[in-house]
mmCIF file of N, CA and C in Angstrom:
data_model
loop_
_atom_site.group_PDB
_atom_site.id
_atom_site.type_symbol
_atom_site.label_atom_id
_atom_site.label_comp_id
_atom_site.label_asym_id
_atom_site.label_seq_id
_atom_site.Cartn_x
_atom_site.Cartn_y
_atom_site.Cartn_z
ATOM 1 N N LEU A 1 11.144 -1.133 21.322
ATOM 2 C CA LEU A 1 11.185 0.500 21.767
ATOM 3 C C LEU A 1 10.756 1.329 20.436
ATOM 4 N N LEU A 2 11.383 1.188 19.393
ATOM 5 C CA LEU A 2 10.562 2.063 18.065
ATOM 6 C C LEU A 2 8.941 1.507 17.861
ATOM 7 N N ILE A 3 8.394 0.303 18.010
ATOM 8 C CA ILE A 3 7.144 0.325 18.180
ATOM 9 C C ILE A 3 6.241 0.931 18.555
ATOM 10 N N LEU A 4 6.968 0.999 20.072
ATOM 11 C CA LEU A 4 6.103 1.719 20.797
ATOM 12 C C LEU A 4 6.070 3.072 20.584
ATOM 13 N N PHE A 5 7.036 3.925 20.342
ATOM 14 C CA PHE A 5 7.042 5.337 19.755
ATOM 15 C C PHE A 5 6.252 5.464 18.731
ATOM 16 N N VAL A 6 6.158 4.356 18.089
ATOM 17 C CA VAL A 6 4.912 4.896 16.413
ATOM 18 C C VAL A 6 3.878 4.876 16.768
ATOM 19 N N MET A 7 3.619 3.497 17.768
ATOM 20 C CA MET A 7 2.323 3.276 18.097
ATOM 21 C C MET A 7 2.165 4.652 19.083
ATOM 22 N N LEU A 8 2.384 4.756 20.242
ATOM 23 C CA LEU A 8 2.402 6.013 20.936
ATOM 24 C C LEU A 8 2.097 7.464 19.899
ATOM 25 N N ALA A 9 2.776 7.551 19.174
ATOM 26 C CA ALA A 9 2.324 8.852 18.292
ATOM 27 C C ALA A 9 1.843 9.358 17.419
ATOM 28 N N LEU A 10 1.516 8.042 17.036
ATOM 29 C CA LEU A 10 0.575 8.064 15.929
ATOM 30 C C LEU A 10 -1.229 7.645 16.343
ATOM 31 N N THR A 11 -1.429 6.799 17.612
ATOM 32 C CA THR A 11 -2.457 6.608 18.173
ATOM 33 C C THR A 11 -3.058 8.026 19.151
ATOM 34 N N VAL A 12 -2.150 8.402 19.890
ATOM 35 C CA VAL A 12 -2.198 9.886 20.458
ATOM 36 C C VAL A 12 -2.425 10.895 19.421
ATOM 37 N N GLY A 13 -1.537 11.171 18.424
ATOM 38 C CA GLY A 13 -1.410 12.233 17.520
ATOM 39 C C GLY A 13 -3.083 11.828 16.748
ATOM 40 N N THR A 14 -3.344 11.014 16.282
ATOM 41 C CA THR A 14 -4.449 10.314 16.174
ATOM 42 C C THR A 14 -5.812 10.472 16.318
ATOM 43 N N VAL A 15 -6.527 9.795 16.975
ATOM 44 C CA VAL A 15 -7.347 9.087 17.910
ATOM 45 C C VAL A 15 -7.787 9.635 18.863
ATOM 46 N N GLY A 16 -6.329 10.261 19.676
ATOM 47 C CA GLY A 16 -6.173 11.075 21.025
ATOM 48 C C GLY A 16 -6.120 10.158 22.221
ATOM 49 N N ALA A 17 -5.813 8.376 22.117
ATOM 50 C CA ALA A 17 -5.686 7.776 23.145
ATOM 51 C C ALA A 17 -5.023 6.648 22.173
ATOM 52 N N THR A 18 -4.140 5.548 23.027
ATOM 53 C CA THR A 18 -3.820 4.603 22.835
ATOM 54 C C THR A 18 -4.683 3.674 22.842
ATOM 55 N N PRO A 19 -4.609 2.501 22.331
ATOM 56 C CA PRO A 19 -5.414 0.999 22.518
ATOM 57 C C PRO A 19 -5.918 0.985 24.297
ATOM 58 N N GLY A 20 -5.038 0.852 24.944
ATOM 59 C CA GLY A 20 -4.942 0.862 26.451
ATOM 60 C C GLY A 20 -5.855 2.095 26.794
ATOM 61 N N LYS A 21 -5.453 2.968 26.946
ATOM 62 C CA LYS A 21 -6.279 4.543 27.195
ATOM 63 C C LYS A 21 -7.815 4.062 26.867
ATOM 64 N N LEU A 22 -8.025 3.731 26.019
ATOM 65 C CA LEU A 22 -9.206 3.316 25.019
ATOM 66 C C LEU A 22 -10.075 2.528 26.078
ATOM 67 N N LEU A 23 -9.663 1.488 26.185
ATOM 68 C CA LEU A 23 -10.553 0.398 27.349
ATOM 69 C C LEU A 23 -10.932 0.903 28.309
ATOM 70 N N PHE A 24 -9.972 2.053 29.070
ATOM 71 C CA PHE A 24 -9.991 2.410 30.333
ATOM 72 C C PHE A 24 -11.191 3.897 30.363
ATOM 73 N N ARG A 25 -11.445 3.970 28.959
ATOM 74 C CA ARG A 25 -11.817 5.900 28.766
ATOM 75 C C ARG A 25 -10.892 6.697 28.914
ATOM 76 N N LEU A 26 -10.121 6.702 28.948
ATOM 77 C CA LEU A 26 -8.751 7.785 29.059
ATOM 78 C C LEU A 26 -8.486 8.127 27.663
ATOM 79 N N ARG A 27 -8.470 9.831 27.636
ATOM 80 C CA ARG A 27 -7.782 10.419 26.248
ATOM 81 C C ARG A 27 -6.807 11.616 26.677
ATOM 82 N N VAL A 28 -5.949 11.638 25.973
ATOM 83 C CA VAL A 28 -4.996 12.630 25.964
ATOM 84 C C VAL A 28 -5.283 13.469 25.372
ATOM 85 N N VAL A 29 -5.120 15.128 25.798
ATOM 86 C CA VAL A 29 -5.597 15.928 24.818
ATOM 87 C C VAL A 29 -5.236 17.440 25.431
ATOM 88 N N SER A 30 -4.785 18.526 24.492
ATOM 89 C CA SER A 30 -3.877 19.015 24.988
ATOM 90 C C SER A 30 -4.638 19.760 26.265
ATOM 91 N N VAL A 31 -3.534 21.105 27.032
ATOM 92 C CA VAL A 31 -3.953 21.605 28.294
ATOM 93 C C VAL A 31 -4.577 22.577 27.730
ATOM 94 N N ALA A 32 -4.566 23.136 26.590
ATOM 95 C CA ALA A 32 -5.698 23.857 26.259
ATOM 96 C C ALA A 32 -7.263 23.974 25.896
ATOM 97 N N GLY A 33 -7.103 22.569 26.046
ATOM 98 C CA GLY A 33 -8.501 22.030 24.998
ATOM 99 C C GLY A 33 -8.555 21.605 23.701
ATOM 100 N N GLY A 34 -8.589 20.396 23.365
ATOM 101 C CA GLY A 34 -8.937 20.193 21.887
ATOM 102 C C GLY A 34 -8.180 18.640 21.816
ATOM 103 N N ARG A 35 -7.728 17.911 20.311
ATOM 104 C CA ARG A 35 -6.993 17.302 20.411
ATOM 105 C C ARG A 35 -5.440 17.529 20.358
ATOM 106 N N LEU A 36 -4.519 16.859 20.582
ATOM 107 C CA LEU A 36 -3.162 17.445 20.827
ATOM 108 C C LEU A 36 -2.925 16.784 19.393
ATOM 109 N N SER A 37 -1.474 17.825 19.428
ATOM 110 C CA SER A 37 -1.378 18.123 17.819
ATOM 111 C C SER A 37 -0.073 16.541 17.380
ATOM 112 N N LEU A 38 -0.587 16.778 16.561
ATOM 113 C CA LEU A 38 1.241 15.350 15.839
ATOM 114 C C LEU A 38 2.439 15.592 16.333
ATOM 115 N N PRO A 39 3.067 17.475 16.185
ATOM 116 C CA PRO A 39 4.087 17.482 16.647
ATOM 117 C C PRO A 39 3.477 17.584 18.248
ATOM 118 N N ARG A 40 3.502 17.674 19.335
ATOM 119 C CA ARG A 40 3.279 17.740 20.633
ATOM 120 C C ARG A 40 3.181 16.180 20.913
ATOM 121 N N ALA A 41 2.439 15.639 19.977
ATOM 122 C CA ALA A 41 2.033 13.497 20.361
ATOM 123 C C ALA A 41 3.237 13.320 20.054
ATOM 124 N N VAL A 42 4.152 13.368 18.576
ATOM 125 C CA VAL A 42 5.511 12.234 18.690
ATOM 126 C C VAL A 42 6.539 13.223 20.003
ATOM 127 N N LEU A 43 6.508 14.569 20.660
ATOM 128 C CA LEU A 43 7.180 14.882 21.924
ATOM 129 C C LEU A 43 6.633 13.922 23.223
ATOM 130 N N ARG A 44 5.759 13.942 23.518
ATOM 131 C CA ARG A 44 5.126 13.107 24.538
ATOM 132 C C ARG A 44 5.870 11.756 24.038
ATOM 133 N N ALA A 45 5.811 11.356 22.535
ATOM 134 C CA ALA A 45 5.832 9.894 22.368
ATOM 135 C C ALA A 45 7.366 9.436 23.008
ATOM 136 N N ALA A 46 8.194 10.430 22.328
ATOM 137 C CA ALA A 46 9.535 10.671 22.257
ATOM 138 C C ALA A 46 10.186 10.404 23.954
ATOM 139 N N LEU A 47 9.234 11.686 24.749
ATOM 140 C CA LEU A 47 9.744 11.440 26.009
ATOM 141 C C LEU A 47 8.772 10.054 27.263
ATOM 142 N N THR A 48 8.215 9.656 26.546
ATOM 143 C CA THR A 48 7.625 9.037 27.028
ATOM 144 C C THR A 48 8.542 7.716 27.202
ATOM 145 N N CYS A 49 9.301 7.349 25.712
ATOM 146 C CA CYS A 49 10.352 5.736 25.889
ATOM 147 C C CYS A 49 11.711 6.126 26.308
ATOM 148 N N LEU A 50 11.913 7.590 26.995
ATOM 149 C CA LEU A 50 13.001 7.717 27.768
ATOM 150 C C LEU A 50 12.813 7.437 29.115
ATOM 151 N N ALA A 51 11.526 6.714 29.538
ATOM 152 C CA ALA A 51 11.026 6.370 30.945
ATOM 153 C C ALA A 51 11.483 7.144 32.032
ATOM 154 N N MET A 52 12.006 8.038 32.277
ATOM 155 C CA MET A 52 12.379 8.609 33.061
ATOM 156 C C MET A 52 11.054 10.227 33.445
ATOM 157 N N PRO A 53 10.728 10.820 32.211
ATOM 158 C CA PRO A 53 9.629 10.774 32.660
ATOM 159 C C PRO A 53 8.288 10.988 32.887
ATOM 160 N N ALA A 54 8.150 9.588 32.506
ATOM 161 C CA ALA A 54 7.054 9.193 32.930
ATOM 162 C C ALA A 54 6.699 8.721 34.772
ATOM 163 N N LEU A 55 8.113 8.818 34.932
ATOM 164 C CA LEU A 55 8.224 8.179 36.890
ATOM 165 C C LEU A 55 8.552 9.642 37.389
ATOM 166 N N ILE A 56 8.299 10.572 37.174
ATOM 167 C CA ILE A 56 8.487 11.774 37.679
ATOM 168 C C ILE A 56 7.275 12.646 37.559
ATOM 169 N N TRP A 57 6.281 12.616 38.450
ATOM 170 C CA TRP A 57 5.299 13.632 38.633
ATOM 171 C C TRP A 57 4.897 14.987 39.200
ATOM 172 N N ASP A 58 3.993 15.478 38.875
ATOM 173 C CA ASP A 58 3.398 16.517 40.081
ATOM 174 C C ASP A 58 2.541 16.713 40.961
ATOM 175 N N ARG A 59 1.971 16.942 41.675
ATOM 176 C CA ARG A 59 1.007 17.049 42.508
ATOM 177 C C ARG A 59 -0.076 17.161 41.816
ATOM 178 N N ASP A 60 -0.363 17.324 40.675
ATOM 179 C CA ASP A 60 -1.590 17.011 40.081
ATOM 180 C C ASP A 60 -1.431 16.047 39.609
ATOM 181 N N GLY A 61 -0.617 14.660 39.519
ATOM 182 C CA GLY A 61 -1.025 13.870 38.702
ATOM 183 C C GLY A 61 -0.362 13.266 37.797
ATOM 184 N N ARG A 62 0.646 14.751 36.969
ATOM 185 C CA ARG A 62 0.506 15.093 35.435
ATOM 186 C C ARG A 62 2.362 14.560 35.441
ATOM 187 N N GLY A 63 2.407 13.900 34.684
ATOM 188 C CA GLY A 63 3.802 13.329 34.158
ATOM 189 C C GLY A 63 4.875 14.366 33.901
ATOM 190 N N LEU A 64 6.076 14.280 34.016
ATOM 191 C CA LEU A 64 7.116 15.205 33.066
ATOM 192 C C LEU A 64 6.467 15.179 31.404
ATOM 193 N N HIS A 65 6.211 14.016 30.705
ATOM 194 C CA HIS A 65 6.133 14.057 29.359
ATOM 195 C C HIS A 65 4.895 14.663 29.002
ATOM 196 N N ASP A 66 3.804 14.528 29.779
ATOM 197 C CA ASP A 66 2.926 15.319 29.766
ATOM 198 C C ASP A 66 2.722 16.557 29.838
ATOM 199 N N ARG A 67 3.431 17.120 30.902
ATOM 200 C CA ARG A 67 3.872 18.834 31.379
ATOM 201 C C ARG A 67 4.600 19.190 30.332
ATOM 202 N N LEU A 68 5.738 18.535 29.487
ATOM 203 C CA LEU A 68 6.341 19.820 28.926
ATOM 204 C C LEU A 68 5.741 19.051 27.523
ATOM 205 N N SER A 69 5.172 18.421 26.947
ATOM 206 C CA SER A 69 4.407 18.256 25.545
ATOM 207 C C SER A 69 3.336 18.736 25.955
ATOM 208 N N GLY A 70 2.872 19.540 27.117
ATOM 209 C CA GLY A 70 1.614 20.307 27.545
ATOM 210 C C GLY A 70 0.043 19.514 27.491
ATOM 211 N N ALA A 71 0.298 18.542 27.593
ATOM 212 C CA ALA A 71 -1.108 17.291 27.496
ATOM 213 C C ALA A 71 -1.642 16.704 29.071
ATOM 214 N N VAL A 72 -2.957 17.187 28.773
ATOM 215 C CA VAL A 72 -3.271 15.968 29.913
ATOM 216 C C VAL A 72 -4.319 15.027 29.912
ATOM 217 N N GLN A 73 -4.694 14.104 30.796
ATOM 218 C CA GLN A 73 -4.878 12.718 30.774
ATOM 219 C C GLN A 73 -6.347 13.079 30.991
ATOM 220 N N ILE A 74 -7.570 12.899 30.205
ATOM 221 C CA ILE A 74 -8.910 12.833 31.193
ATOM 222 C C ILE A 74 -9.997 11.759 30.760
ATOM 223 N N ARG A 75 -10.998 12.158 31.593
ATOM 224 C CA ARG A 75 -11.713 10.347 31.280
ATOM 225 C C ARG A 75 -13.039 10.858 30.443
ATOM 226 N N ALA A 76 -12.978 10.302 29.325
ATOM 227 C CA ALA A 76 -13.782 10.332 28.492
ATOM 228 C C ALA A 76 -15.147 10.104 28.514
#
């Protein structure tokens, strides 16, 4: 779980995507546009590691972890 947290925080915070997201040409960006800041990427990673936020989504298809961290996934 710690390895997942570090990988999510570092890759989303720097590159804007995990290796799997890069494979499928997806990126994680801020709702306001642009790259997700490192503190928000760390928050998103922590919420994702809890598993429940990733299982709860809204009508736009955004997970609770994305909504609380101000992130959205887009096709690159």
